[in-house]
mmCIF file of C-alpha atoms in Angstrom:
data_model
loop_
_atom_site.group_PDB
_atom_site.id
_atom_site.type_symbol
_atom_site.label_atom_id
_atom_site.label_comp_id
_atom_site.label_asym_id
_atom_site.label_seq_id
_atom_site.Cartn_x
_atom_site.Cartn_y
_atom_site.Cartn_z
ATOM 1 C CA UNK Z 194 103.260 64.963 121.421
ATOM 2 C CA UNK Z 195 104.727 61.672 122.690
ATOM 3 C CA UNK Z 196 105.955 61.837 126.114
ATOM 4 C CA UNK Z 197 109.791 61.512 126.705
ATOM 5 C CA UNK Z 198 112.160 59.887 128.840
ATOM 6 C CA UNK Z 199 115.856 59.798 129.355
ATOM 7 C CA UNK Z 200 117.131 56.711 129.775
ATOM 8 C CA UNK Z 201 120.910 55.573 130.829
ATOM 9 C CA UNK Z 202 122.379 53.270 127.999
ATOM 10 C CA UNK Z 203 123.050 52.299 125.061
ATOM 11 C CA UNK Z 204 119.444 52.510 122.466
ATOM 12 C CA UNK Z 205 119.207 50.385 118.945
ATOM 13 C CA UNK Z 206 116.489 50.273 116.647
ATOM 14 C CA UNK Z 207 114.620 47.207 117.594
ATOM 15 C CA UNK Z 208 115.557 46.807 120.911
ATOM 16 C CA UNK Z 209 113.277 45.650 123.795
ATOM 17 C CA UNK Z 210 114.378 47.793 126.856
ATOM 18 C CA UNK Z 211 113.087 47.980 130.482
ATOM 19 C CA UNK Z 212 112.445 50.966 132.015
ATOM 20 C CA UNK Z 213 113.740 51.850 135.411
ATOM 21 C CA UNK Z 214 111.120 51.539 138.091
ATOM 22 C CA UNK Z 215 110.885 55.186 138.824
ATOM 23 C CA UNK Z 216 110.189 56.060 134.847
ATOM 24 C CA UNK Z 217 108.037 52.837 134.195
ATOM 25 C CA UNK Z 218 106.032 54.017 136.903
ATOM 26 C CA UNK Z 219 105.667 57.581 135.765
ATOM 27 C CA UNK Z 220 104.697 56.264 132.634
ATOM 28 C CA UNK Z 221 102.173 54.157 133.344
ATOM 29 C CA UNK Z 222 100.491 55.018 136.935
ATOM 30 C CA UNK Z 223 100.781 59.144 136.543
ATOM 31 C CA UNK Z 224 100.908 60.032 132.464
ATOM 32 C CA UNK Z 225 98.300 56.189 132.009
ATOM 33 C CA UNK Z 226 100.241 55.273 129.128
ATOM 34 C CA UNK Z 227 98.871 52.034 127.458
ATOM 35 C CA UNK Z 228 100.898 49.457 126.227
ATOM 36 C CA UNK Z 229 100.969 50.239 122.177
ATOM 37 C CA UNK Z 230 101.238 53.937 123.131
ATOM 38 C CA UNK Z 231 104.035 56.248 121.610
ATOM 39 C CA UNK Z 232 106.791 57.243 123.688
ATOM 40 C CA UNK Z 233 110.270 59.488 123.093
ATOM 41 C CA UNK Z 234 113.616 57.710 124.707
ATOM 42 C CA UNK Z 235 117.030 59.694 124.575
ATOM 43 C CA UNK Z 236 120.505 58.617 126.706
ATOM 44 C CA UNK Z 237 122.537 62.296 126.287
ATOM 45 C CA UNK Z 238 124.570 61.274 123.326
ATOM 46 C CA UNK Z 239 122.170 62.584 120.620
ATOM 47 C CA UNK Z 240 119.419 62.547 118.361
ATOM 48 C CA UNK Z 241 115.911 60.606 120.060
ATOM 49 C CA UNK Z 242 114.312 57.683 119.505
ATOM 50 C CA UNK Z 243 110.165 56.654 119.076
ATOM 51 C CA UNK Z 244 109.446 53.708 120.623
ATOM 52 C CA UNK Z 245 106.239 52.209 121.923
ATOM 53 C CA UNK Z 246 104.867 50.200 125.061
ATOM 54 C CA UNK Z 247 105.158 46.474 124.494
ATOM 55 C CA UNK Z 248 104.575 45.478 128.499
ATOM 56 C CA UNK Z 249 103.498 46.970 131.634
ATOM 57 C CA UNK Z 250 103.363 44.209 134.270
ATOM 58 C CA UNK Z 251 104.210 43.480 138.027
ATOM 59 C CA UNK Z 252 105.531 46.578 138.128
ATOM 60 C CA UNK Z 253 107.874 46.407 134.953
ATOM 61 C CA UNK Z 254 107.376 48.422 131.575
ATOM 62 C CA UNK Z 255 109.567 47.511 128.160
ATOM 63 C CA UNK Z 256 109.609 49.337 125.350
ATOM 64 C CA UNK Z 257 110.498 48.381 122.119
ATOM 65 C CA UNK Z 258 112.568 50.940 119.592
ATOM 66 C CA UNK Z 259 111.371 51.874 116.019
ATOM 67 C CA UNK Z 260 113.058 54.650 114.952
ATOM 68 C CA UNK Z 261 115.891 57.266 115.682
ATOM 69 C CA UNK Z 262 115.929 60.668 114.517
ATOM 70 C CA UNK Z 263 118.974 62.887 114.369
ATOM 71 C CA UNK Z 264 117.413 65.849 115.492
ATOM 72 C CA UNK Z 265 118.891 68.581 117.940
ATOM 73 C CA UNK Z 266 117.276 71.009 119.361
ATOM 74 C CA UNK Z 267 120.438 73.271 120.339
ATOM 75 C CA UNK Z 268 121.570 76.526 120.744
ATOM 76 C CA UNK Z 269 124.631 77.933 117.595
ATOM 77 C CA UNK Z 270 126.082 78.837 120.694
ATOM 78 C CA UNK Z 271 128.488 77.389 123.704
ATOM 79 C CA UNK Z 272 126.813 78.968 126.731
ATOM 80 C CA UNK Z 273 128.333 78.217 130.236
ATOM 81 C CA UNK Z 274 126.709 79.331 133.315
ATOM 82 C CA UNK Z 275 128.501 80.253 136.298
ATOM 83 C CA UNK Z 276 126.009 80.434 139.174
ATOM 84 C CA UNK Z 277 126.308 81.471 142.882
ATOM 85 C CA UNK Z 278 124.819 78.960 145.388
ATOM 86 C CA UNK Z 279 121.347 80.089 146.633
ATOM 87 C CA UNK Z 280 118.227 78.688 148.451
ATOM 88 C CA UNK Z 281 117.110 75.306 146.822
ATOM 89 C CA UNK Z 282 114.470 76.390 145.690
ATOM 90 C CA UNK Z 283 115.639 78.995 144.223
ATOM 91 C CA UNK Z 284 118.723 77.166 142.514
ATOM 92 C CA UNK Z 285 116.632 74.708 140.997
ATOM 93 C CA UNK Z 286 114.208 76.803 139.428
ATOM 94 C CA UNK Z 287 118.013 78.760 137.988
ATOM 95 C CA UNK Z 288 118.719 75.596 136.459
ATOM 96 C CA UNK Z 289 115.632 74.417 135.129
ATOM 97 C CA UNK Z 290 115.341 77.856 133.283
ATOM 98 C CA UNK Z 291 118.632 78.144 132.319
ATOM 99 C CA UNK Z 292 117.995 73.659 130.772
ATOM 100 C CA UNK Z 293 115.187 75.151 129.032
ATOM 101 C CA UNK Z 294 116.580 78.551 128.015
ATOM 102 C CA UNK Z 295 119.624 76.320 126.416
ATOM 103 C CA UNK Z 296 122.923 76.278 128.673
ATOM 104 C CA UNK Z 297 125.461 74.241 127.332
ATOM 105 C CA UNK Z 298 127.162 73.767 131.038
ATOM 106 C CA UNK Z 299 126.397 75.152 134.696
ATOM 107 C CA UNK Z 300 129.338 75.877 137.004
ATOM 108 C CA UNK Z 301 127.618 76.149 140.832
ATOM 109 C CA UNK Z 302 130.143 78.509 142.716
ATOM 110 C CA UNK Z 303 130.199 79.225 146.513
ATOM 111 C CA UNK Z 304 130.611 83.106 147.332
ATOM 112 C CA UNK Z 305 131.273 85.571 150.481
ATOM 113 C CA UNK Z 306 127.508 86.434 150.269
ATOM 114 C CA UNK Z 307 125.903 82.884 149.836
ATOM 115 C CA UNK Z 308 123.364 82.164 152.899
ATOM 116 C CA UNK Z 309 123.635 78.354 151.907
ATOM 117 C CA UNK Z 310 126.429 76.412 152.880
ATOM 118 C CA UNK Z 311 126.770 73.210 151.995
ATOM 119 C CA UNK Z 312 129.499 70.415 153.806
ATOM 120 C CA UNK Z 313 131.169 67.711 151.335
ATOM 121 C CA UNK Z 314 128.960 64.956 151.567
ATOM 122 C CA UNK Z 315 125.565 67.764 151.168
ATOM 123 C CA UNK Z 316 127.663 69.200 148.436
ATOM 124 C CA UNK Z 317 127.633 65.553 146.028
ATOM 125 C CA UNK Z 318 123.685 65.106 147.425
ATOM 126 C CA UNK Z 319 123.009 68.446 145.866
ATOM 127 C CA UNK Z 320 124.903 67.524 142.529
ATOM 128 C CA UNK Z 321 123.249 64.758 142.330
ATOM 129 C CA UNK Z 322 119.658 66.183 142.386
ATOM 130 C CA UNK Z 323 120.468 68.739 140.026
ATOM 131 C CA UNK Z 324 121.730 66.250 137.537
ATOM 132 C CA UNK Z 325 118.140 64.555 138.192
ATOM 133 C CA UNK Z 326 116.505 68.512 137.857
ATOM 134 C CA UNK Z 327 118.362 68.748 134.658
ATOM 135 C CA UNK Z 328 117.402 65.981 133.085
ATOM 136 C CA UNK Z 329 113.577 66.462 134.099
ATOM 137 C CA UNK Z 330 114.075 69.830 131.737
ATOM 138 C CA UNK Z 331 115.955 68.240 129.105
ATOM 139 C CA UNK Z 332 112.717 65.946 129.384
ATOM 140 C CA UNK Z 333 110.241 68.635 129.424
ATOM 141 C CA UNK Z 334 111.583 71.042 126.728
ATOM 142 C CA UNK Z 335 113.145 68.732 124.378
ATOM 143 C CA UNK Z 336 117.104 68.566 124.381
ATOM 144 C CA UNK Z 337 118.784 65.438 123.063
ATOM 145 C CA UNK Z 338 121.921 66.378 124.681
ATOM 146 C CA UNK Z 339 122.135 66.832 128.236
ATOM 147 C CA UNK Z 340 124.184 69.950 129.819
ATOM 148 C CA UNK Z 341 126.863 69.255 132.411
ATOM 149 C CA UNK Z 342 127.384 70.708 135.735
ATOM 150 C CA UNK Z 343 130.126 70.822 137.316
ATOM 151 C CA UNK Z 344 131.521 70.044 141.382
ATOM 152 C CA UNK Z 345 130.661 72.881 143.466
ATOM 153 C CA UNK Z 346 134.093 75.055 143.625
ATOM 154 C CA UNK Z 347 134.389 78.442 145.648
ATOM 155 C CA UNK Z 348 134.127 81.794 143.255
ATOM 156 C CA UNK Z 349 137.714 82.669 143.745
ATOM 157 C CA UNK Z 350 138.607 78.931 142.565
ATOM 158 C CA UNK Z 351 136.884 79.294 139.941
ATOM 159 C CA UNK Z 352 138.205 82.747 138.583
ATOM 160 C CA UNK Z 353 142.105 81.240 139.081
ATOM 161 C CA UNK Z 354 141.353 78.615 137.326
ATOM 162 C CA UNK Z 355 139.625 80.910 134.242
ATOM 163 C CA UNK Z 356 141.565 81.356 130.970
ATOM 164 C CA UNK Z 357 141.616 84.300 129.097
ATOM 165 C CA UNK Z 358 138.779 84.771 126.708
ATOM 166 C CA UNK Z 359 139.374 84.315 123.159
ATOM 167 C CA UNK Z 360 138.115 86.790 120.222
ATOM 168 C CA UNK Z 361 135.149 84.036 119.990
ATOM 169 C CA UNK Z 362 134.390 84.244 123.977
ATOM 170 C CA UNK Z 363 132.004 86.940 125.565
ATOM 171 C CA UNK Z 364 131.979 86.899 129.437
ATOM 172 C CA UNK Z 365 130.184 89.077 131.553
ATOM 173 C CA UNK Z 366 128.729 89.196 134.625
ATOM 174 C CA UNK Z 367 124.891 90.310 135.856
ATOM 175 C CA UNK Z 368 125.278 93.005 138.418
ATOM 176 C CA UNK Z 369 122.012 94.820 140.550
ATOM 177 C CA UNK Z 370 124.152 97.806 140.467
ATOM 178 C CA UNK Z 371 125.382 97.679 136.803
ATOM 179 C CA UNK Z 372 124.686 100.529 134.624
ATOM 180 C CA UNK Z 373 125.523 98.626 131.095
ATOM 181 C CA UNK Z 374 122.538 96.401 129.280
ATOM 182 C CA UNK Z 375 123.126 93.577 127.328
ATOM 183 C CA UNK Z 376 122.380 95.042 124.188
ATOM 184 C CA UNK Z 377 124.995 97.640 124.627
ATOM 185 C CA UNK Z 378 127.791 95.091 125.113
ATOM 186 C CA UNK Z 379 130.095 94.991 121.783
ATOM 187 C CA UNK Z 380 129.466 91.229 120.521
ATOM 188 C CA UNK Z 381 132.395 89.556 118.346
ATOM 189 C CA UNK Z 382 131.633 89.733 114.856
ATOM 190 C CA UNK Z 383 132.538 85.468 115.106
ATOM 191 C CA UNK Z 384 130.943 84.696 118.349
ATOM 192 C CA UNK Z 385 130.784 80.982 119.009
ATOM 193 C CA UNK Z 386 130.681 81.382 123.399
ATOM 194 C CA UNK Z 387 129.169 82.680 126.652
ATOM 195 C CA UNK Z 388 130.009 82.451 129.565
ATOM 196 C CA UNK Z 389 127.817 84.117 132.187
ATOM 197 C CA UNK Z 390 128.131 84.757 136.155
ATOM 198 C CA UNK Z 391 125.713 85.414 138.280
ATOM 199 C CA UNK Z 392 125.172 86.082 141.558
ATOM 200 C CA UNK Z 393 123.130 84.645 145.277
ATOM 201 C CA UNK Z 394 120.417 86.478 146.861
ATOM 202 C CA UNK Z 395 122.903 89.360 147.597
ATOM 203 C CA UNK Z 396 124.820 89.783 144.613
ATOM 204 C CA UNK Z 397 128.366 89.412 144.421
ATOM 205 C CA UNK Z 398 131.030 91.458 146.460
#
């Protein structure tokens, strides 16, 4: 399989495009791509495109489009997840799963038993690399379109601002303590939505 790259723009068939330093050098000095080699290019908005190496010198690496193909590789449903702040490590391993395992959007929420705390400015500097985390998944595992995440908001923010759930919408919440499995929660027969919240380290209050 061709290795693939996200890259921030507009992509036509038969377009000669330069890769950003970081990628080009990815592709050529760790995966030793060869110009003529086979690569996958997506921006976010859809479908992929094959392209192949045309140049790798002085440090800069074009590639030149051939073909898009409308594929998705998408879950039927919406799935948001709401996710309490925890140890970086930790929180971007969540997200990488939860990429892979097909989120639509992730909400990061602050809550009374969070042991990270994170000021305004380290609060953007943490959106920002998991932006860069999710795309590395979306890179890994295949998705065309790329999931969202949102500001970091407290919990209780976050619940006021909440609607209602419509007949489509299933929300729950993973507790340590809860005594109900997911396969005993009653799933609308039309179910087009998930939202799920989860917890830090210690669980929610």
């Amino acid at each position: 399989m061709s290795p693939r790259f996200f890259y921030t723009g507009d992509i036509q068939v038969g377009q000669t495009i330069e890769l950003a330093s970081t990628t080009g050098h990815h592709v050529t000095r760790v995966l030793r791509v060869k110009t003529g080699d086979s690569v996958i290019l997506f921006n976010g908005e859809g479908g992929e495109f094959s392209a192949r190496i045309t140049s790798d010198r002085k440090n800069i690496t074009t590639v030149t489009i051939d073909k898009f193909s409308a594929i998705e590789r998408e879950s039927p449903l919406t799935i948001e997840l709401v996710q309490a702040l925890c140890v970086n490590e930790k929180m971007d391993l969540i997200i990488q799963k939860s990429v892979e395992l097909g989120v639509s959007s992730i909400q990061p929420v602050t809550t009374t038993r969070s042991i990270v705390r994170l000021n305004n400015e380290r609060a953007i500097k943490r959106l920002e690399h998991w932006q860069r985390v999710i795309i590395s998944a979306c890179e890994q595992c295949g998705r065309n379109l790329v999931p969202t995440i949102s500001p970091l908001v407290s919990f209780t923010d976050w619940v006021s601002q909440t609607k209602t759930c419509k007949p489509d919408h299933l929300g729950f919440m993973l507790s340590v303590t809860g005594n109900t499995s997911l396969k005993e929660l009653p799933i609308p027969p039309s179910l087009l939505r998930i939202t799920l919240v989860t917890g830090p380290e210690g669980g929610l209050t």
